[in-house]
Amino acid sequence: FDAAGFDAVDVTMTDLIEGRTDLSQFHGLVACGGFSYGDVLGAGAGWARSILFYEKLRELFATFFKRPETFSLGVCNGCQMLSHLKELIPGAENWPKFLRNRSEQFEARLVTVEVLESSSVLLQDMAGSNLPIVVAHGEGRVEFANDADLATARAQNQLCLRYIDNDGHPADRYPLNPNGSPEGLTALSSADGRATIMMPH
């Protein structure tokens, strides 16, 4: 983000809890990977619950997500965390959960993704790009609550990235699809494109 011209600031959850800073001064929020809480509460779930169950933080994040000039990005553990906060993020109500890989093991490998035409503000003008990218996760399998949520995501251009095979087709087999996600899906945006979550990084 520094290289792209942003003024990047590290903010910890403790900084927010103790009031040393808040989110009102920022336009972007990026939640990175890092195995928060050792993933013992479910990948990203413990991190999300520290926000959802603490009223001050819940309001802080909800207010940030509602501000029309903001954007957010969740990557790997941050992707899982933001997916649990979908009730606070406008236009993300249909986002999936990220569950245990079908292989039942941690997957760390190089894969190829295709950037799809989507509403994501971070992926504009990149549709059709096929990119090598690393995955490193144990819980990256996309699971929508129902078929209607997937249909809504498709209709609202919320599908951002998918794993592909060497011929450019959606990868539905291991290891090109490292976690078993349907249609190789591995990134989504909110309906307005201001929030983006992605598993590979």
Backbone as numpy.savetxt, mean C-alpha at the origin, in Angstrom:
# Nx Ny Nz CAx CAy CAz Cx Cy Cz
12.96 10.51 -1.93 12.14 11.71 -1.93 13.00 12.97 -1.93
14.13 12.94 -1.22 15.05 14.07 -1.29 15.52 14.28 -2.72
15.88 13.19 -3.41 16.38 13.29 -4.77 15.32 13.83 -5.73
14.04 13.59 -5.39 12.95 14.08 -6.24 12.55 15.52 -5.92
13.24 16.13 -4.95 12.97 17.53 -4.66 12.07 17.80 -3.48
11.69 16.75 -2.75 10.88 16.94 -1.55 11.76 17.34 -0.37
11.17 17.96 0.63 11.80 18.12 1.93 11.30 16.97 2.79
12.09 15.91 2.88 11.67 14.70 3.59 12.01 14.81 5.07
11.06 14.43 5.93 11.22 14.52 7.38 10.85 13.16 7.98
11.73 12.62 8.82 11.41 11.38 9.53 10.53 11.71 10.73
9.38 11.07 10.81 8.46 11.26 11.92 8.12 9.88 12.47
8.31 9.70 13.77 7.98 8.42 14.39 6.58 8.47 15.00
6.03 7.31 15.28 4.74 7.27 15.96 4.84 7.93 17.33
5.98 7.78 18.01 6.17 8.43 19.31 6.13 9.95 19.17
6.71 10.48 18.10 6.64 11.92 17.85 5.19 12.38 17.79
4.34 11.61 17.13 2.93 11.97 16.99 2.18 11.81 18.31
2.43 10.72 19.01 1.74 10.46 20.27 2.07 11.53 21.31
3.34 11.92 21.36 3.79 12.87 22.38 3.63 14.32 21.94
3.12 14.54 20.73 2.83 15.89 20.28 4.04 16.71 19.86
5.18 16.04 19.61 6.36 16.78 19.15 6.17 17.31 17.74
5.31 16.66 17.00 4.92 17.13 15.67 3.54 16.57 15.37
2.91 17.07 14.31 1.65 16.47 13.86 1.65 16.48 12.34
0.60 16.00 11.75 0.57 15.83 10.30 0.09 17.06 9.55
-0.36 18.09 10.26 -0.94 19.26 9.60 0.06 20.03 8.76
1.35 19.92 9.10 2.38 20.67 8.37 2.89 19.95 7.13
2.41 18.72 6.90 2.92 17.91 5.79 1.88 17.75 4.69
2.39 17.59 3.46 1.53 17.31 2.31 1.59 15.85 1.89
2.67 15.17 2.25 2.83 13.77 1.89 3.10 12.92 3.11
2.60 11.69 3.09 2.83 10.73 4.16 3.26 9.42 3.51
4.45 8.95 3.86 4.95 7.70 3.30 5.22 6.73 4.45
4.53 5.62 4.44 4.72 4.57 5.44 5.54 3.46 4.79
6.75 3.26 5.28 7.68 2.31 4.65 7.59 0.94 5.29
8.37 0.03 4.75 8.46 -1.31 5.31 9.25 -1.31 6.60
9.37 -2.47 7.23 10.18 -2.54 8.42 9.70 -3.51 9.48
8.73 -4.36 9.17 8.28 -5.40 10.09 7.87 -4.83 11.44
6.96 -3.87 11.40 6.50 -3.23 12.63 5.92 -4.27 13.58
6.24 -4.11 14.85 5.80 -5.03 15.91 6.23 -6.47 15.60
7.28 -6.63 14.81 7.76 -7.95 14.46 6.76 -8.78 13.68
5.71 -8.12 13.17 4.63 -8.79 12.43 3.88 -9.83 13.26
4.10 -9.83 14.59 3.44 -10.85 15.41 1.94 -10.61 15.53
1.48 -9.39 15.27 0.05 -9.09 15.33 -0.60 -9.15 13.94
0.11 -9.70 12.99 -0.34 -9.66 11.61 0.35 -8.50 10.93
0.80 -8.72 9.72 1.62 -7.73 9.04 0.92 -6.37 8.95
1.52 -5.37 9.57 0.98 -4.02 9.54 -0.19 -3.78 10.48
-0.78 -4.83 11.01 -2.00 -4.70 11.80 -1.74 -4.02 13.15
-0.65 -4.38 13.82 -0.33 -3.75 15.09 -0.09 -2.26 14.94
0.60 -1.90 13.89 0.87 -0.50 13.58 -0.45 0.24 13.35
-1.31 -0.35 12.55 -2.61 0.27 12.26 -3.46 0.41 13.52
-3.44 -0.61 14.37 -4.26 -0.56 15.58 -3.79 0.52 16.54
-2.49 0.82 16.53 -1.99 1.90 17.38 -2.57 3.24 16.94
-3.04 3.32 15.71 -3.70 4.53 15.20 -5.21 4.43 15.42
-5.80 3.32 15.05 -7.26 3.18 15.11 -7.79 3.21 16.54
-7.02 2.68 17.50 -7.51 2.57 18.87 -7.07 3.71 19.78
-6.29 4.65 19.24 -5.85 5.81 20.01 -6.50 7.04 19.37
-7.52 7.58 20.03 -8.40 8.58 19.42 -7.64 9.77 18.86
-6.61 10.22 19.57 -5.83 11.37 19.09 -5.19 11.07 17.75
-4.57 9.89 17.63 -3.92 9.52 16.37 -4.95 9.24 15.28
-6.04 8.60 15.64 -7.09 8.33 14.66 -7.56 9.63 14.00
-7.82 10.64 14.81 -8.28 11.93 14.29 -7.19 12.62 13.48
-5.95 12.51 13.93 -4.82 13.12 13.23 -4.69 12.56 11.82
-4.73 11.22 11.70 -4.60 10.57 10.40 -5.83 10.81 9.54
-7.02 10.72 10.11 -8.24 10.94 9.34 -8.27 12.34 8.76
-7.87 13.32 9.55 -7.83 14.71 9.07 -6.83 14.87 7.94
-5.67 14.24 8.08 -4.66 14.30 7.03 -5.20 13.72 5.73
-5.77 12.51 5.79 -6.25 11.84 4.58 -7.36 12.63 3.89
-8.14 13.40 4.65 -9.26 14.15 4.07 -8.82 15.45 3.41
-7.66 15.96 3.77 -7.18 17.21 3.16 -6.91 16.97 1.68
-7.53 17.76 0.79 -7.46 17.47 -0.65 -6.09 17.68 -1.28
-5.18 18.36 -0.59 -3.86 18.63 -1.17 -2.82 17.61 -0.74
-3.23 16.56 -0.03 -2.27 15.58 0.48 -2.19 14.34 -0.40
-1.08 13.61 -0.25 -0.94 12.29 -0.86 -0.34 11.36 0.16
-0.53 10.06 -0.02 0.09 9.08 0.86 0.51 7.86 0.06
1.54 7.20 0.57 2.10 6.00 -0.06 2.43 5.01 1.04
1.96 3.79 0.91 2.30 2.72 1.82 3.06 1.65 1.06
4.23 1.27 1.56 5.09 0.30 0.88 5.36 -0.87 1.81
5.09 -2.09 1.33 5.34 -3.33 2.06 4.61 -3.31 3.40
5.31 -3.20 4.53 4.64 -3.16 5.82 3.73 -1.93 5.90
4.14 -0.83 5.29 3.30 0.37 5.24 2.07 0.16 4.39
2.18 -0.66 3.34 1.03 -1.03 2.51 0.02 -1.79 3.34
0.50 -2.77 4.09 -0.39 -3.56 4.94 -1.05 -2.68 5.99
-0.26 -1.77 6.57 -0.78 -0.87 7.60 -1.87 0.04 7.03
-1.61 0.69 5.90 -2.61 1.59 5.32 -3.86 0.83 4.90
-3.70 -0.42 4.47 -4.89 -1.20 4.09 -5.81 -1.40 5.29
-5.24 -1.47 6.49 -6.04 -1.59 7.71 -6.68 -0.25 8.11
-6.17 0.85 7.56 -6.72 2.18 7.85 -7.73 2.62 6.80
-8.18 1.72 5.94 -9.02 2.11 4.80 -10.28 2.84 5.20
-10.79 2.62 6.40 -11.99 3.34 6.84 -11.72 4.83 7.06
-10.45 5.20 7.19 -10.09 6.60 7.37 -9.72 7.30 6.07
-9.52 6.52 5.01 -9.00 7.06 3.74 -10.14 7.16 2.74
-10.50 8.38 2.34 -11.60 8.53 1.36 -11.32 7.74 0.08
-12.31 6.97 -0.36 -12.19 6.21 -1.60 -11.37 4.94 -1.49
-11.11 4.47 -0.27 -10.34 3.24 -0.08 -11.15 2.15 0.60
-12.44 2.36 0.72 -13.30 1.44 1.48 -13.27 0.02 0.93
-12.96 -0.14 -0.34 -12.97 -1.47 -0.97 -11.59 -2.10 -1.05
-10.59 -1.52 -0.42 -9.24 -2.08 -0.48 -9.22 -3.48 0.13
-8.31 -4.33 -0.37 -8.20 -5.69 0.16 -7.35 -5.76 1.41
-7.32 -6.95 2.00 -6.35 -7.28 3.03 -5.14 -7.90 2.34
-4.02 -7.96 3.05 -2.82 -8.64 2.55 -2.52 -9.78 3.50
-2.68 -11.00 3.00 -2.61 -12.20 3.83 -1.35 -13.00 3.54
-1.18 -14.06 4.32 -0.01 -14.93 4.23 0.18 -15.44 2.80
1.43 -15.43 2.35 1.76 -15.95 1.02 1.30 -17.40 0.90
0.84 -17.77 -0.29 0.40 -19.16 -0.50 1.53 -20.16 -0.27
2.76 -19.71 -0.48 3.91 -20.60 -0.28 4.15 -20.89 1.20
3.45 -20.15 2.09 3.62 -20.30 3.54 5.04 -19.99 4.00
5.71 -19.10 3.24 7.05 -18.72 3.64 7.34 -17.29 3.21
8.36 -16.72 3.81 8.83 -15.39 3.43 9.42 -15.48 2.03
9.04 -14.55 1.16 9.53 -14.53 -0.22 10.38 -13.29 -0.44
11.62 -13.49 -0.82 12.51 -12.39 -1.17 13.10 -12.71 -2.53
12.66 -12.00 -3.55 13.09 -12.32 -4.91 12.86 -11.13 -5.83
13.43 -11.20 -7.01 13.22 -10.19 -8.04 12.06 -10.64 -8.91
11.11 -9.76 -9.13 9.96 -10.05 -9.98 9.81 -8.93 -11.00
8.85 -9.09 -11.89 8.55 -8.04 -12.86 7.10 -7.62 -12.66
6.87 -6.30 -12.66 5.52 -5.77 -12.56 5.19 -4.92 -13.77
3.91 -4.87 -14.07 3.40 -3.96 -15.09 2.66 -2.84 -14.39
2.94 -1.60 -14.79 2.20 -0.46 -14.27 0.91 -0.35 -15.08
-0.23 -0.39 -14.38 -1.53 -0.32 -15.03 -2.02 1.12 -15.11
-2.93 1.38 -16.01 -3.58 2.68 -16.07 -4.42 2.83 -14.81
-4.09 3.81 -13.99 -4.79 3.95 -12.71 -4.93 5.43 -12.34
-5.64 5.65 -11.25 -5.83 7.02 -10.77 -4.69 7.49 -9.88
-3.72 6.63 -9.56 -2.65 6.98 -8.64 -1.87 8.21 -9.12
-1.77 9.22 -8.26 -1.02 10.42 -8.62 0.48 10.13 -8.72
0.95 9.07 -8.09 2.36 8.73 -8.11 2.78 7.93 -9.34
1.83 7.39 -10.07 2.15 6.54 -11.22 1.64 7.12 -12.54
1.30 8.39 -12.55 0.79 9.03 -13.77 1.82 8.94 -14.88
1.36 8.69 -16.09 2.18 8.61 -17.30 3.16 7.44 -17.30
2.94 6.47 -16.42 3.81 5.28 -16.38 3.10 4.02 -16.85
1.82 4.12 -17.19 1.06 2.94 -17.60 1.74 2.23 -18.77
1.79 0.91 -18.67 2.41 0.11 -19.72 3.87 -0.21 -19.45
4.46 0.44 -18.46 5.86 0.15 -18.11 5.95 -1.22 -17.45
6.95 -1.99 -17.86 7.26 -3.27 -17.24 8.58 -3.10 -16.49
8.56 -3.28 -15.18 9.71 -2.93 -14.35 10.16 -4.09 -13.47
11.47 -4.34 -13.39 11.96 -5.30 -12.41 11.90 -4.65 -11.03
11.49 -5.41 -10.03 11.36 -4.86 -8.69 11.50 -5.99 -7.68
11.98 -5.65 -6.50 12.21 -6.64 -5.46 10.96 -6.81 -4.61
10.67 -8.04 -4.21 9.67 -8.30 -3.17 10.39 -8.94 -1.99
9.91 -8.63 -0.80 10.46 -9.21 0.43 9.36 -9.16 1.48
8.55 -10.20 1.51 7.41 -10.20 2.44 6.92 -11.62 2.69
6.25 -11.77 3.82 5.63 -13.05 4.15 4.12 -13.00 4.02
3.57 -11.77 3.98 2.11 -11.60 3.90 1.79 -10.56 2.84
1.79 -10.99 1.59 1.56 -10.06 0.49 0.42 -10.44 -0.42
-0.31 -11.51 -0.06 -1.38 -11.99 -0.94 -2.63 -11.12 -0.80
-3.03 -10.53 -1.91 -4.22 -9.69 -1.96 -5.47 -10.54 -1.79
-6.37 -10.13 -0.88 -7.67 -10.79 -0.76 -8.75 -9.73 -0.52
-9.60 -9.57 -1.53 -10.74 -8.66 -1.41 -11.83 -9.32 -0.57
-12.61 -8.51 0.12 -13.68 -9.03 0.96 -14.72 -9.77 0.11
-14.91 -9.31 -1.13 -15.89 -9.94 -2.03 -15.60 -9.51 -3.46
-16.28 -10.13 -4.41 -16.07 -9.81 -5.83 -16.48 -8.39 -6.16
-17.44 -7.85 -5.42 -17.91 -6.49 -5.69 -16.82 -5.47 -5.40
-16.01 -5.70 -4.36 -14.93 -4.77 -4.05 -13.89 -4.75 -5.16
-13.56 -5.93 -5.70 -12.62 -5.98 -6.82 -13.22 -5.29 -8.04
-14.49 -5.51 -8.30 -15.15 -4.87 -9.44 -15.15 -3.35 -9.29
-15.37 -2.88 -8.08 -15.34 -1.44 -7.82 -13.94 -0.89 -8.05
-12.94 -1.60 -7.57 -11.56 -1.16 -7.76 -11.22 -1.06 -9.25
-11.68 -2.04 -10.01 -11.44 -2.01 -11.45 -12.18 -0.85 -12.11
-13.44 -0.64 -11.75 -14.26 0.42 -12.36 -13.73 1.80 -12.02
-13.11 1.95 -10.84 -12.61 3.26 -10.41 -11.13 3.45 -10.70
-10.56 2.59 -11.54 -9.13 2.67 -11.90 -8.21 2.67 -10.68
-8.51 1.79 -9.72 -7.71 1.71 -8.51 -6.61 0.66 -8.59
-6.62 -0.19 -9.59 -5.61 -1.24 -9.73 -4.36 -0.64 -10.37
-3.23 -0.70 -9.66 -2.03 0.04 -10.08 -0.91 -0.82 -10.67
-0.61 -1.95 -10.03 0.49 -2.81 -10.45 0.05 -4.25 -10.41
0.64 -5.06 -11.31 0.43 -6.50 -11.24 1.71 -7.21 -11.64
1.94 -8.36 -11.03 3.06 -9.20 -11.41 2.79 -9.75 -12.81
3.84 -9.81 -13.63 3.68 -10.37 -14.98 4.75 -11.42 -15.24
4.45 -12.28 -16.24 5.42 -13.30 -16.63 6.33 -12.76 -17.72
7.18 -13.62 -18.25 8.16 -13.17 -19.24 7.53 -12.75 -20.56
6.28 -13.12 -20.79 5.58 -12.72 -22.01 4.70 -11.50 -21.78
4.73 -10.94 -20.58 3.94 -9.75 -20.29 2.51 -10.02 -19.87
2.18 -11.29 -19.61 0.84 -11.65 -19.16 0.77 -11.61 -17.63
-0.40 -11.36 -17.07 -0.52 -11.39 -15.61 -0.02 -12.72 -15.05
0.84 -12.65 -14.05 1.42 -13.86 -13.48 0.47 -14.45 -12.45
0.06 -15.70 -12.69 -0.82 -16.37 -11.74 -0.14 -17.58 -11.09
1.13 -17.81 -11.42 1.83 -18.96 -10.88 3.08 -18.53 -10.13
3.40 -19.29 -9.12 4.61 -19.13 -8.33 5.80 -19.60 -9.16
6.96 -18.96 -9.13 7.35 -17.84 -8.28 7.18 -16.46 -8.92
6.73 -16.41 -10.20 6.57 -15.10 -10.84 5.52 -14.27 -10.12
4.53 -14.95 -9.56 3.59 -14.34 -8.63 3.98 -14.90 -7.26
4.72 -14.14 -6.46 5.35 -14.72 -5.27 4.41 -15.01 -4.11
3.18 -14.49 -4.15 2.31 -14.67 -3.00 0.94 -15.26 -3.30
0.58 -15.40 -4.58 -0.70 -15.99 -4.94 -1.83 -14.99 -5.10
-1.51 -13.70 -5.24 -2.55 -12.70 -5.42 -3.31 -12.92 -6.72
-4.65 -12.76 -6.71 -5.43 -12.95 -7.93 -5.04 -11.93 -8.99
-4.93 -12.41 -10.22 -4.57 -11.56 -11.37 -3.20 -10.92 -11.20
-2.41 -11.39 -10.23 -1.10 -10.82 -9.98 -1.13 -9.44 -9.35
-2.27 -9.03 -8.83 -2.40 -7.67 -8.30 -1.50 -7.45 -7.10
-0.84 -6.28 -7.07 0.07 -6.00 -5.98 0.15 -4.54 -5.58
-0.71 -3.69 -6.15 -0.77 -2.28 -5.73 -2.13 -1.71 -6.10
-2.60 -0.80 -5.25 -3.89 -0.14 -5.49 -3.79 1.32 -5.08
-4.76 2.09 -5.57 -4.87 3.48 -5.14 -6.28 3.71 -4.62
-6.44 4.84 -3.95 -7.79 5.27 -3.59 -8.49 5.74 -4.85
-9.78 5.96 -4.78 -10.55 6.34 -5.97 -10.04 7.63 -6.58
-9.62 8.59 -5.74 -9.12 9.86 -6.28 -7.63 9.84 -6.58
-6.97 8.72 -6.27 -5.56 8.57 -6.61 -4.58 9.17 -5.63
-5.06 9.78 -4.56 -4.13 10.45 -3.62 -3.45 9.46 -2.67
-4.01 8.30 -2.48 -3.40 7.28 -1.62 -3.05 6.08 -2.47
-1.82 5.61 -2.36 -1.33 4.46 -3.11 -0.69 3.48 -2.15
-1.02 2.20 -2.31 -0.38 1.14 -1.52 0.22 0.13 -2.47
1.45 -0.32 -2.16 2.12 -1.29 -3.01 2.96 -2.24 -2.17
2.94 -3.51 -2.56 3.69 -4.51 -1.82 5.14 -4.57 -2.25
5.47 -4.63 -3.53 6.90 -4.70 -3.91 7.58 -3.36 -3.70
8.89 -3.41 -3.54 9.64 -2.18 -3.31 11.11 -2.39 -3.67
